[in-house]
Amino acid sequence: MKATPLSNCERRFLLRAIEERKRLDGRQCYDYRNVRISFGADYGCCIVELGKTRVLAQVSCELVPPKPNRPTEGILFFNLELSPMAAPGFEPGRQSELLVKLNRLIERCLRNSRCIDTESLCVVAGEKVWQIRLDLHLLNHDGNIIDAASIAGIVALCHFRRPDVSVQGEEVTVYTPEERDPVPLSIHHMPICVSFAFFQQGTYLLVDPSEREERVMDGLLVIAMNKHREICTIQSSGGIMLVKDQVLRCSKITAVKVAEITELIQKALENDQKVRKEGGKFGFAESIPNQKITAFKMESAAVNTNNVEEQAEEIITKADPPSEVFAKPILHTPGTAQIGEGIENSWGDLEESEREEAAEEEDESEATAFECQTMETEDTSTMRETKKDEPIVLSDSEEEEVVILEPQELPRKTRTQTNLKQENTSKKAFNKRRRKKRAA
Amino acid sequence: RRCGAGLLVTKCGLLRHRQAGGGGAAGGAYWVDSQQKRYVPVKGDHVIGIVTAKAGDVFKLDVGGSEQASLSYLAFEGATKRNRPNVQVGDLIYGQFLVANKDMEPEMVCIDSSGRSSGMGIIGQDGFLFKVSLGLIRKLLAPKCEIIQELSQLYPFELVLGMNGRIWVKAKTVQQTLIIVNILEACEYMTAEQRKQALAKLSGH
C-alpha cells in the first residue's frame, strides 16, 4: 500500500511549530517518549515500546561450525524486519533503503562495538561455536525505529540464556534447560542509539522524532553510546552540514539519555528476574492485557496528549507512564501533589486535567491501583510496588525531584452510572461499550 | 444488508434506533453504530483529500481508501476551461463523492448539485490536519454536538471534518491549534465530564 502523503499544510504547520519550540505531543525538544519494556515467557524475547513505536526482539542460538578465518569466535547475526503491520508504506519482501540503513546501523551498533564477548561463545575451537541470532520486528511505526530497535536488541541479548555446555576431552555435552540452568551471554556494555532530527538546515534540533517530525526533517544524526560515555557508532544522514559544537552538544545529550535508559533497562531486567525466581507469572500473556478488542488505548503522557485509557480494566500501571515533563506545581486533586519545579508550561492545564482523568479512568476497576510516578530515575521503590506481572513502565525524563502520587481507588464507578442521564447518546454508547467490556 | 426476507448484520457495533416524526424522517431508522478507523468511500460523503498528482484535467486525491479519488478541475465553483483552480500537489481539498463503489476509483466534486460550492473546495494554507477514528467524526457531526460548542467557547477556530477520519483545524496560534488537536483526539476516550473538566481548566487559565 502507499503511505499517506504529507500535505503542504501539515508540513508548514510542523515547521512553524518547531520554530516555536512546540511539538505535536507537547514534549520539549530534548524529551524522549515513554519507554516501556516487557518480556516474553522465553528468555531472549522482549517488546519495547517507545511511545507508540513498538519493536519485538527475539534471540535464539544454535551450534554451528565457526567461520574459517575466526575459528575461536562465535557468530552474531542481526536481522531487522519492517512488516506492513507497522506502517502502510512498508511492503513485505521489498528491500527498501530505509530497511538497509536500519539494518546496517543495528549491526554497526551491536557488532562493531563488541558489546558481546564472542570468544565466550566458542565451544570447541574450529568445530563448534554458538551462533546467536537476533531478530527484530517492527510492530508499529510512530517514528524513531532505530532507538527502539537498539534498545530492544540489547535488552533481548541481556535477557537471553543459552544452554549450558561442558566439554570433556572430545565429548561435548549440551545440557537442556531442565538439566542445568541456562547461562546468560557475556555482555560487556550496552550500546544504545539516540536519534536527533534536524530542521531548517541544522537550526532546530529534536530528540526522538515522531513519525510526522521524521517526515519533515532535513537530516538525522544517530549516536550510539553506552553508559560509560563511549561512543560506539555515529552516523549522520540527510546531507546537512553540522557545526562541530552541535555534534558535541548532541553527544552530551546522548550521554544523559543513555544513562537514563540504561537504568531503565537494568530495572526491567531485575524485575523480570525477580518475578521468574519467585515463580510469579511472567511473559507476554500476563503483560499484554486481555480483552483488547480494539487497540484503542492511549497512554497518558503527561504533558500533552491526554491519552486516556479506554479500557478501564487494564493497564493502569501500564498506562502509568510517567509523564515526561511536569509543568506546574499544582495540587490538582486531593491526594495528588507535585513537588519540584518545572518550566512554566502553557500546556499545564491540559496536561494536568488529562492526567487526572487518566488516573481516574485507570483507577476504575483496579482494586489495588497504586500509581506512583517518579521522575527520579534513581528511585526504584515505587516500581517494585507495581504488579509483578505487569510490564515495567519506567519513566524517562529530564525532570528530577518530581513525585506524583495519584489517589488510589477513586470512586469512578459512580461517575459512569451518572452518564446514563446524558443527552448525548453516543457518549452513552461509549460508556456502555466500556462497561460491557468490563463486564465481559 | 438484506438477505432473503431478513437482514444480515455486516458490522459489529451498537444497534440504534431513531423514532419517526420530528421533521421529514420517514418512519424510524435502525442502524448499527460501528467503530473503525479505515475509511471506505461512500457516495455523498464529504471528505478531506490530499492532492497527490495532477494528470492533465484531473487531480488525483488520497482520501484514505483503497484507491485514489479523481477530481476534475471543472468541478469547482466558477471554474471554466480558461479559469482553472489553483491547486498544487499537497493541497487539501474538501469535497464530496459523486461516484463511490467499493472496487472502483471514486470520483469527487467540489460543487453540489446546484453548482454552488457550499463550503467545499481548497482548504486554506495554514492549520493542521490529523486523523481520528470514524466514530468520533460522526459524533462530532451530530447536530448540537456539545464538544464543538464547548470548544468554541475556548477560542475561535476553524474546523473542517472529513468523513474519512480527517480533521483540519486552524486557530490563531500554533499553541491553540495544538490544544484543539489534542482535545479532539482525546475526546474519543474521555467521558463528557472529563472533557468538561479539561476545558474548564483551560478556560480558567
XYZ file of C-alpha atoms in Angstrom:
645
model
C 0.000 0.000 0.000
C 1.118 3.503 -0.453
C 1.805 5.621 2.535
C -0.429 8.619 3.088
C 1.234 11.637 1.501
C 2.139 14.551 3.694
C 0.084 17.586 2.810
C 1.657 21.007 2.462
C -0.266 22.454 5.307
C 0.883 19.734 7.685
C 4.448 20.319 6.681
C 4.165 24.047 7.126
C 2.450 23.670 10.443
C 5.039 21.267 11.776
C 7.882 23.518 10.763
C 6.210 26.515 12.282
C 5.532 24.620 15.469
C 9.158 23.545 15.650
C 10.298 27.096 15.187
C 8.201 27.976 18.182
C 9.704 25.029 20.012
C 6.450 23.147 20.171
C 5.989 19.519 19.405
C 2.762 17.817 18.486
C 2.567 15.782 21.618
C 3.699 18.574 23.874
C 7.164 17.270 24.611
C 10.139 19.532 24.984
C 12.914 19.481 22.414
C 15.090 17.097 24.347
C 12.426 14.809 25.704
C 12.064 11.176 24.998
C 8.736 9.443 24.791
C 7.886 6.845 27.384
C 9.926 3.726 27.106
C 8.215 0.561 28.151
C 9.906 -2.805 28.219
C 8.058 -6.068 28.597
C 9.396 -9.582 28.436
C 8.003 -12.721 26.961
C 7.864 -16.143 28.530
C 11.011 -17.324 26.802
C 14.384 -15.968 27.605
C 15.521 -13.518 24.997
C 12.134 -12.272 23.901
C 11.025 -8.742 24.598
C 8.881 -5.939 23.303
C 9.996 -2.351 23.618
C 7.515 0.468 23.207
C 8.817 3.949 22.589
C 5.650 5.969 22.672
C 3.617 4.190 20.027
C 6.556 2.730 18.166
C 6.857 -0.952 19.023
C 9.637 -3.368 18.332
C 9.710 -7.073 19.137
C 13.089 -8.691 19.631
C 13.830 -12.392 19.775
C 17.191 -14.003 20.366
C 17.933 -17.615 19.544
C 21.068 -19.701 19.405
C 22.414 -22.631 17.523
C 25.624 -24.676 17.457
C 27.404 -24.327 14.148
C 30.890 -24.641 12.778
C 32.714 -21.305 13.017
C 33.887 -19.107 10.206
C 37.167 -20.361 8.806
C 39.052 -17.168 9.446
C 37.813 -16.921 13.023
C 37.837 -20.377 14.498
C 37.564 -19.321 18.113
C 34.785 -16.794 17.872
C 31.066 -17.212 17.912
C 28.860 -15.813 15.176
C 26.370 -12.985 15.576
C 23.556 -12.456 13.166
C 21.236 -9.457 13.237
C 18.072 -9.032 11.268
C 15.520 -6.229 11.345
C 12.224 -6.586 9.535
C 9.686 -3.958 8.687
C 6.308 -5.560 8.296
C 3.302 -3.888 6.677
C 1.736 -4.109 10.104
C 3.993 -1.298 11.149
C 3.001 1.222 8.519
C 1.005 1.042 5.310
C 4.005 2.166 3.321
C 6.061 -0.895 4.162
C 5.776 -3.740 1.738
C 6.851 -7.259 2.534
C 9.825 -8.636 0.737
C 10.980 -5.373 -0.719
C 14.370 -4.190 0.379
C 13.822 -0.516 0.814
C 16.554 1.957 1.501
C 15.256 2.533 4.968
C 15.455 -1.138 5.780
C 19.033 -1.407 4.591
C 20.029 1.667 6.531
C 18.421 0.427 9.720
C 19.949 -2.996 9.419
C 23.378 -1.560 8.866
C 23.027 0.729 11.819
C 21.934 -2.035 14.159
C 24.785 -4.175 13.002
C 27.350 -1.483 13.479
C 25.964 -0.597 16.838
C 25.888 -4.130 18.210
C 28.579 -5.943 16.341
C 31.326 -3.432 15.850
C 31.061 -2.132 19.359
C 31.971 -5.580 20.592
C 29.395 -5.461 23.296
C 29.038 -9.233 23.223
C 32.027 -11.351 24.014
C 32.244 -13.653 21.048
C 35.168 -15.605 22.438
C 32.938 -16.897 25.175
C 30.648 -18.336 22.567
C 33.257 -20.794 21.442
C 32.642 -24.418 22.432
C 35.225 -26.394 20.517
C 37.717 -24.266 18.667
C 37.455 -24.696 14.970
C 34.497 -27.042 15.183
C 31.594 -25.808 17.163
C 30.609 -22.325 18.208
C 27.358 -20.698 19.164
C 25.604 -18.675 16.550
C 23.470 -16.024 18.204
C 20.686 -14.710 16.056
C 18.793 -11.535 16.908
C 15.547 -10.930 15.062
C 13.876 -7.566 15.364
C 10.360 -6.994 14.090
C 8.802 -3.606 13.870
C 5.215 -3.844 15.042
C 4.197 -0.234 14.859
C 5.906 2.736 13.301
C 5.483 6.048 15.009
C 8.928 7.433 14.418
C 12.411 6.658 15.653
C 12.651 2.997 14.783
C 16.399 2.978 15.382
C 16.269 3.837 19.035
C 13.515 1.404 19.792
C 15.256 -1.322 17.844
C 18.592 -0.780 19.541
C 17.004 -0.845 22.971
C 15.032 -3.967 22.104
C 18.132 -5.624 20.715
C 20.332 -5.034 23.689
C 17.609 -5.895 26.184
C 16.864 -9.147 24.429
C 20.545 -10.026 24.355
C 20.904 -9.288 28.046
C 17.813 -11.284 28.815
C 18.747 -14.285 26.755
C 20.057 -17.511 28.261
C 21.884 -20.085 26.213
C 22.057 -23.752 27.120
C 24.992 -24.732 29.271
C 27.720 -26.727 27.602
C 30.528 -28.806 29.015
C 33.453 -30.206 27.137
C 35.291 -33.280 28.376
C 38.123 -34.091 26.120
C 36.469 -34.834 22.823
C 32.978 -35.079 24.193
C 30.694 -32.114 24.146
C 27.532 -32.233 26.212
C 24.837 -29.676 25.727
C 22.572 -29.565 28.734
C 18.895 -28.942 28.356
C 17.334 -26.223 30.500
C 15.958 -28.925 32.765
C 19.334 -30.417 33.490
C 21.264 -27.282 34.075
C 20.200 -23.666 34.212
C 20.901 -21.848 31.014
C 23.700 -19.374 31.044
C 23.424 -15.706 30.140
C 25.525 -14.220 27.376
C 28.573 -12.311 28.376
C 27.899 -8.708 27.574
C 30.467 -6.048 28.218
C 28.386 -2.938 27.816
C 25.058 -1.781 26.457
C 25.247 0.495 23.448
C 22.063 2.439 22.862
C 21.255 4.611 19.874
C 19.858 8.088 20.291
C 18.486 9.943 17.294
C 18.482 13.642 16.663
C 16.394 15.209 13.940
C 17.491 18.489 12.419
C 15.289 21.084 10.831
C 15.909 24.235 8.860
C 19.446 23.377 7.947
C 20.506 22.492 11.447
C 18.977 25.400 13.278
C 16.498 23.340 15.245
C 17.114 20.047 16.890
C 14.699 17.464 18.247
C 15.436 14.308 20.134
C 13.370 11.214 19.441
C 11.415 12.422 16.408
C 7.926 11.064 15.942
C 6.663 9.913 12.594
C 5.344 13.283 11.491
C 8.509 15.033 12.547
C 10.608 12.485 10.686
C 8.751 13.285 7.522
C 9.651 16.930 7.587
C 13.153 16.712 8.948
C 16.172 17.772 6.996
C 18.672 15.399 8.458
C 19.169 12.785 11.116
C 22.086 12.216 13.441
C 22.310 8.908 15.273
C 24.767 8.450 18.108
C 25.161 5.094 19.798
C 26.714 5.339 23.214
C 26.992 3.230 26.318
C 26.695 4.393 29.871
C 30.442 4.779 30.211
C 30.171 7.625 27.742
C 31.912 5.758 24.993
C 30.599 6.449 21.554
C 30.043 3.208 19.697
C 28.609 4.454 16.458
C 27.826 7.808 14.990
C 26.001 8.373 11.760
C 24.711 11.461 10.077
C 22.305 11.177 7.183
C 20.337 13.614 5.137
C 23.297 15.578 3.999
C 23.014 18.513 6.321
C 26.015 20.435 7.446
C 26.573 20.293 11.156
C 28.761 22.594 13.120
C 31.129 20.808 15.442
C 29.722 22.194 18.633
C 26.319 20.962 17.591
C 27.702 17.478 17.365
C 29.373 17.897 20.745
C 26.148 19.101 22.249
C 24.338 16.137 20.808
C 26.845 13.772 22.290
C 26.365 15.328 25.717
C 22.635 14.954 25.420
C 23.136 11.383 24.337
C 25.179 10.668 27.431
C 22.365 11.844 29.659
C 19.710 9.934 27.785
C 21.708 6.757 27.607
C 22.314 6.847 31.331
C 18.599 7.087 31.954
C 17.673 4.408 29.515
C 20.352 2.054 30.784
C 18.944 2.378 34.246
C 15.517 1.669 32.995
C 16.760 -1.427 31.290
C 18.541 -2.637 34.410
C 15.444 -2.227 36.457
C 13.315 -4.019 33.948
C 15.741 -6.904 33.768
C 15.958 -7.133 37.534
C 12.252 -7.115 37.905
C 11.754 -9.788 35.400
C 14.445 -11.846 37.049
C 12.735 -11.490 40.363
C 9.377 -12.462 39.015
C 10.730 -15.559 37.412
C 12.580 -16.597 40.508
C 9.616 -16.172 42.730
C 7.558 -18.213 40.389
C 5.210 -15.385 39.617
C 3.555 -15.092 36.293
C 5.604 -13.658 33.549
C 5.586 -13.402 29.868
C 3.522 -11.571 27.333
C 0.335 -13.287 28.273
C 0.493 -11.516 31.550
C 1.871 -8.267 30.399
C -0.408 -7.758 27.480
C -3.896 -7.138 28.692
C -6.732 -9.331 27.686
C -9.940 -8.012 26.377
C -8.046 -5.928 23.993
C -10.747 -5.996 21.449
C -9.834 -2.785 19.877
C -6.404 -1.421 20.072
C -7.874 1.839 21.156
C -5.806 2.517 24.102
C -3.927 5.664 24.577
C -1.355 6.283 27.152
C -1.430 9.140 29.441
C 1.613 11.039 28.634
C 1.628 13.971 30.704
C 2.455 16.987 29.034
C 0.155 16.784 26.406
C -1.714 14.297 24.955
C -4.168 13.364 27.066
C -4.340 9.916 26.386
C -6.907 8.383 28.397
C -7.356 4.694 28.508
C -10.492 3.437 27.092
C -10.304 0.111 28.745
C -10.539 0.608 32.362
C -9.635 -2.856 33.344
C -6.367 -2.713 32.140
C -3.462 -1.130 32.385
C -3.341 1.396 34.843
C 0.147 0.677 35.659
C 0.673 0.163 32.118
C -0.561 3.337 31.315
C 1.154 4.754 34.031
C 3.526 6.225 32.008
C 5.443 8.609 33.613
C 4.825 11.864 32.300
C 7.816 13.410 30.982
C 7.625 16.997 31.734
C 5.746 18.266 34.640
C 4.795 21.775 34.394
C 3.261 23.391 37.332
C 3.491 22.559 40.933
C -0.167 22.470 41.453
C -2.359 20.415 43.582
C -4.840 19.172 41.113
C -6.658 16.606 43.080
C -6.701 15.929 46.757
C -4.025 13.454 47.393
C -2.072 14.405 44.370
C 0.817 16.614 44.949
C 3.546 17.741 42.797
C 6.817 18.552 44.314
C 9.570 20.155 42.474
C 9.617 22.667 39.789
C 9.050 22.590 36.203
C 9.298 25.087 33.472
C 6.274 27.253 33.086
C 4.357 25.449 30.531
C 1.209 26.596 28.930
C 0.282 23.004 28.346
C -0.096 22.857 32.048
C -3.841 22.913 32.197
C -4.424 20.425 29.551
C -1.880 18.047 30.843
C -2.981 18.077 34.420
C -6.552 17.609 33.674
C -5.817 14.899 31.227
C -3.559 13.176 33.593
C -6.082 13.417 36.268
C -8.661 11.963 34.007
C -6.307 9.299 33.002
C -5.686 8.483 36.590
C -9.301 8.351 37.393
C -10.144 6.404 34.360
C -7.465 3.928 35.095
C -8.439 3.548 38.670
C -11.825 2.422 37.723
C -11.666 -1.229 38.166
C -8.303 -1.971 39.564
C -8.793 -2.620 43.168
C -5.272 -2.117 44.157
C -4.438 0.607 41.832
C -1.429 2.269 43.017
C 0.112 4.824 40.887
C 3.172 6.458 41.877
C 5.043 8.142 39.191
C 8.536 9.007 39.948
C 10.568 11.279 37.945
C 13.751 10.463 39.656
C 15.496 7.886 37.749
C 17.197 6.569 40.815
C 14.087 5.898 42.737
C 13.208 2.264 42.452
C 10.969 1.723 45.387
C 7.816 2.619 43.607
C 8.451 0.336 40.724
C 8.547 -2.678 42.935
C 5.102 -1.954 44.068
C 3.596 -2.312 40.692
C 2.150 -5.667 39.994
C 4.762 -8.093 39.104
C 3.093 -9.398 36.099
C 2.673 -6.029 34.576
C 5.373 -4.744 32.366
C 7.614 -2.248 33.871
C 6.787 1.247 33.000
C 9.647 3.366 33.903
C 9.862 6.945 33.378
C 12.345 8.589 31.268
C 12.586 12.169 31.993
C 14.875 15.017 32.447
C 12.993 16.478 35.324
C 14.060 15.448 38.716
C 12.616 15.569 42.132
C 9.106 15.404 40.987
C 6.873 12.850 42.503
C 3.273 12.459 41.655
C 1.076 10.396 43.844
C -2.199 9.559 42.293
C -5.050 8.728 44.577
C -5.969 5.118 44.908
C -9.283 3.668 44.112
C -11.090 6.759 43.138
C -14.774 6.151 43.107
C -15.160 6.120 39.383
C -17.969 3.681 39.245
C -20.498 6.216 40.307
C -19.423 8.502 37.588
C -20.131 6.170 34.781
C -23.547 5.490 36.119
C -24.437 9.118 36.099
C -23.657 9.101 32.444
C -26.927 7.408 31.873
C -28.583 10.730 32.220
C -26.622 12.293 29.481
C -28.257 13.658 26.445
C -25.698 12.703 24.009
C -26.457 9.161 23.146
C -23.201 8.348 21.580
C -21.398 9.030 24.759
C -23.715 6.668 26.393
C -22.770 4.231 23.787
C -19.149 4.634 24.538
C -19.726 4.147 28.178
C -21.948 1.234 27.570
C -19.357 -0.287 25.434
C -16.804 0.339 28.079
C -18.974 -1.154 30.730
C -19.717 -4.055 28.521
C -16.094 -4.713 28.071
C -15.527 -4.534 31.725
C -18.317 -6.909 32.388
C -17.207 -9.249 29.709
C -27.573 -5.868 4.218
C -30.653 -7.659 3.070
C -30.602 -11.395 2.888
C -33.741 -13.023 1.658
C -36.587 -11.833 3.776
C -34.472 -10.628 6.646
C -31.463 -8.507 7.362
C -27.910 -9.556 7.882
C -25.597 -7.594 10.081
C -22.293 -6.885 8.400
C -20.603 -4.753 11.001
C -20.265 -5.072 14.732
C -21.479 -2.339 16.995
C -24.455 -0.950 18.806
C -27.852 -1.090 17.222
C -29.536 2.279 17.232
C -32.976 3.488 16.510
C -34.400 6.848 15.730
C -38.079 7.454 16.164
C -40.258 8.597 13.339
C -41.679 12.094 13.374
C -39.874 15.371 14.049
C -39.038 16.685 10.629
C -39.119 14.788 7.416
C -37.785 11.394 8.511
C -39.998 8.746 7.024
C -40.537 6.199 9.718
C -37.961 5.227 12.281
C -34.488 4.230 11.234
C -32.285 1.492 12.580
C -28.588 1.470 12.058
C -25.501 -0.101 13.537
C -23.045 2.234 15.168
C -19.727 0.675 14.417
C -16.289 1.919 15.223
C -13.422 1.740 12.805
C -10.504 3.759 11.575
C -10.193 2.739 7.969
C -12.411 4.582 5.585
C -14.360 3.115 2.678
C -15.626 5.707 0.182
C -19.366 6.160 0.180
C -21.343 8.229 -2.296
C -22.368 11.584 -0.928
C -19.832 11.671 1.882
C -17.905 14.857 2.418
C -14.219 14.145 2.839
C -10.863 15.839 3.034
C -8.451 14.688 0.376
C -4.771 15.373 -0.219
C -3.777 16.123 -3.803
C -1.119 13.684 -4.912
C -0.922 14.260 -8.640
C -2.140 16.432 -11.428
C -2.816 14.450 -14.534
C -3.991 16.703 -17.286
C -7.532 17.705 -16.490
C -7.873 15.615 -13.439
C -6.425 15.725 -9.949
C -5.693 12.584 -8.026
C -6.518 12.752 -4.354
C -5.679 10.496 -1.497
C -8.767 10.035 0.661
C -7.621 7.174 2.806
C -9.431 4.491 0.844
C -8.032 1.719 -1.248
C -7.987 3.794 -4.423
C -7.134 7.391 -5.039
C -10.105 9.557 -5.951
C -10.215 11.616 -9.082
C -11.353 15.211 -9.184
C -11.868 17.141 -12.355
C -10.682 20.715 -12.414
C -14.064 21.784 -13.700
C -15.773 20.534 -10.587
C -15.098 23.735 -8.682
C -17.398 26.649 -8.399
C -16.841 29.137 -11.154
C -14.254 27.046 -12.938
C -14.069 27.110 -16.680
C -11.549 25.890 -19.160
C -9.826 29.233 -19.036
C -10.259 29.797 -15.355
C -8.590 26.856 -13.679
C -8.485 26.456 -9.938
C -5.094 26.987 -8.385
C -4.412 23.574 -6.921
C -0.926 22.297 -6.122
C 0.264 18.853 -5.160
C -0.039 18.522 -1.417
C -3.024 20.820 -1.039
C -6.083 19.862 0.952
C -9.461 19.675 -0.724
C -12.846 19.328 0.886
C -15.334 17.738 -1.456
C -17.971 15.084 -1.755
C -18.121 11.818 -3.580
C -20.052 11.697 -6.786
C -19.356 8.086 -7.543
C -18.060 5.672 -4.963
C -18.141 1.951 -5.421
C -16.183 -0.370 -3.292
C -13.951 -1.554 -6.070
C -13.736 1.341 -8.444
C -11.836 4.534 -8.370
C -14.097 7.050 -6.652
C -14.871 10.440 -8.163
C -15.115 13.619 -6.203
C -16.556 17.036 -6.871
C -16.358 20.322 -5.045
C -19.728 21.657 -6.035
C -23.156 20.420 -5.117
C -25.976 19.606 -7.453
C -26.960 23.205 -7.964
C -23.467 24.279 -8.933
C -22.584 26.121 -5.759
C -19.603 25.266 -3.677
C -21.405 25.306 -0.310
C -18.214 25.309 1.665
C -16.289 22.847 -0.434
C -13.096 23.472 -2.340
C -9.481 24.066 -1.496
C -8.749 24.375 2.186
C -6.560 27.258 3.255
C -2.870 27.142 3.747
C -2.413 27.221 7.478
C -3.831 24.958 10.075
C -3.213 21.340 10.830
C -4.569 18.063 9.550
C -4.848 14.967 11.689
C -6.639 11.680 11.705
C -9.144 10.238 14.136
C -11.500 7.309 14.086
C -14.679 7.416 12.043
C -16.920 7.082 15.040
C -15.593 10.285 16.519
C -16.248 12.165 13.317
C -19.832 11.029 13.261
C -20.214 12.077 16.854
C -18.814 15.494 16.080
C -21.046 15.908 13.089
C -24.181 15.124 15.021
C -26.408 18.152 15.330
C -25.827 20.067 18.530
C -22.586 18.401 19.299
C -21.503 19.500 22.735
C -17.834 19.088 22.091
C -17.760 21.666 19.361
C -19.866 24.076 21.313
C -17.670 23.808 24.336
C -14.538 24.165 22.279
C -15.839 27.219 20.551
C -16.142 28.920 23.884
C -12.448 28.498 24.402
C -11.082 30.273 21.441
C -12.233 30.911 17.905
C -11.090 28.372 15.400
C -11.928 26.951 12.006
C -12.718 23.312 11.697
C -13.304 21.040 8.736
C -14.403 17.472 9.389
C -13.978 14.851 6.715
C -15.948 11.632 6.929
C -12.758 9.778 6.128
C -11.493 10.455 9.595
C -9.521 13.568 8.767
C -9.907 16.808 10.633
C -8.411 20.152 9.705
C -8.115 22.771 12.410
C -6.926 26.305 12.358
C -6.697 28.623 15.313
C -4.880 31.859 15.830
C -1.669 30.499 17.214
C 0.174 27.235 16.916
C -0.321 26.606 20.603
C -4.080 26.942 20.417
C -4.229 24.739 17.374
C -2.243 22.058 19.121
C -4.507 22.196 22.140
C -7.573 21.749 20.000
C -5.962 18.884 18.138
C -5.143 17.126 21.359
C -8.580 17.639 22.841
C -10.256 16.275 19.763
C -8.011 13.280 19.669
C -8.668 12.597 23.301
C -12.405 13.124 23.017
C -12.618 9.664 21.758
C -11.735 8.297 25.119
C -12.980 10.897 27.503
C -16.391 10.997 29.048
C -18.301 14.216 28.886
C -17.406 15.157 32.406
C -13.729 14.647 31.935
C -13.908 16.796 28.898
C -15.768 19.498 30.714
C -13.142 19.455 33.388
C -10.366 19.696 30.878
C -11.985 22.601 29.136
C -12.829 24.310 32.382
C -9.202 24.196 33.393
C -8.121 25.517 30.081
C -10.529 28.378 30.030
C -9.933 29.067 33.681
C -6.380 29.832 32.926
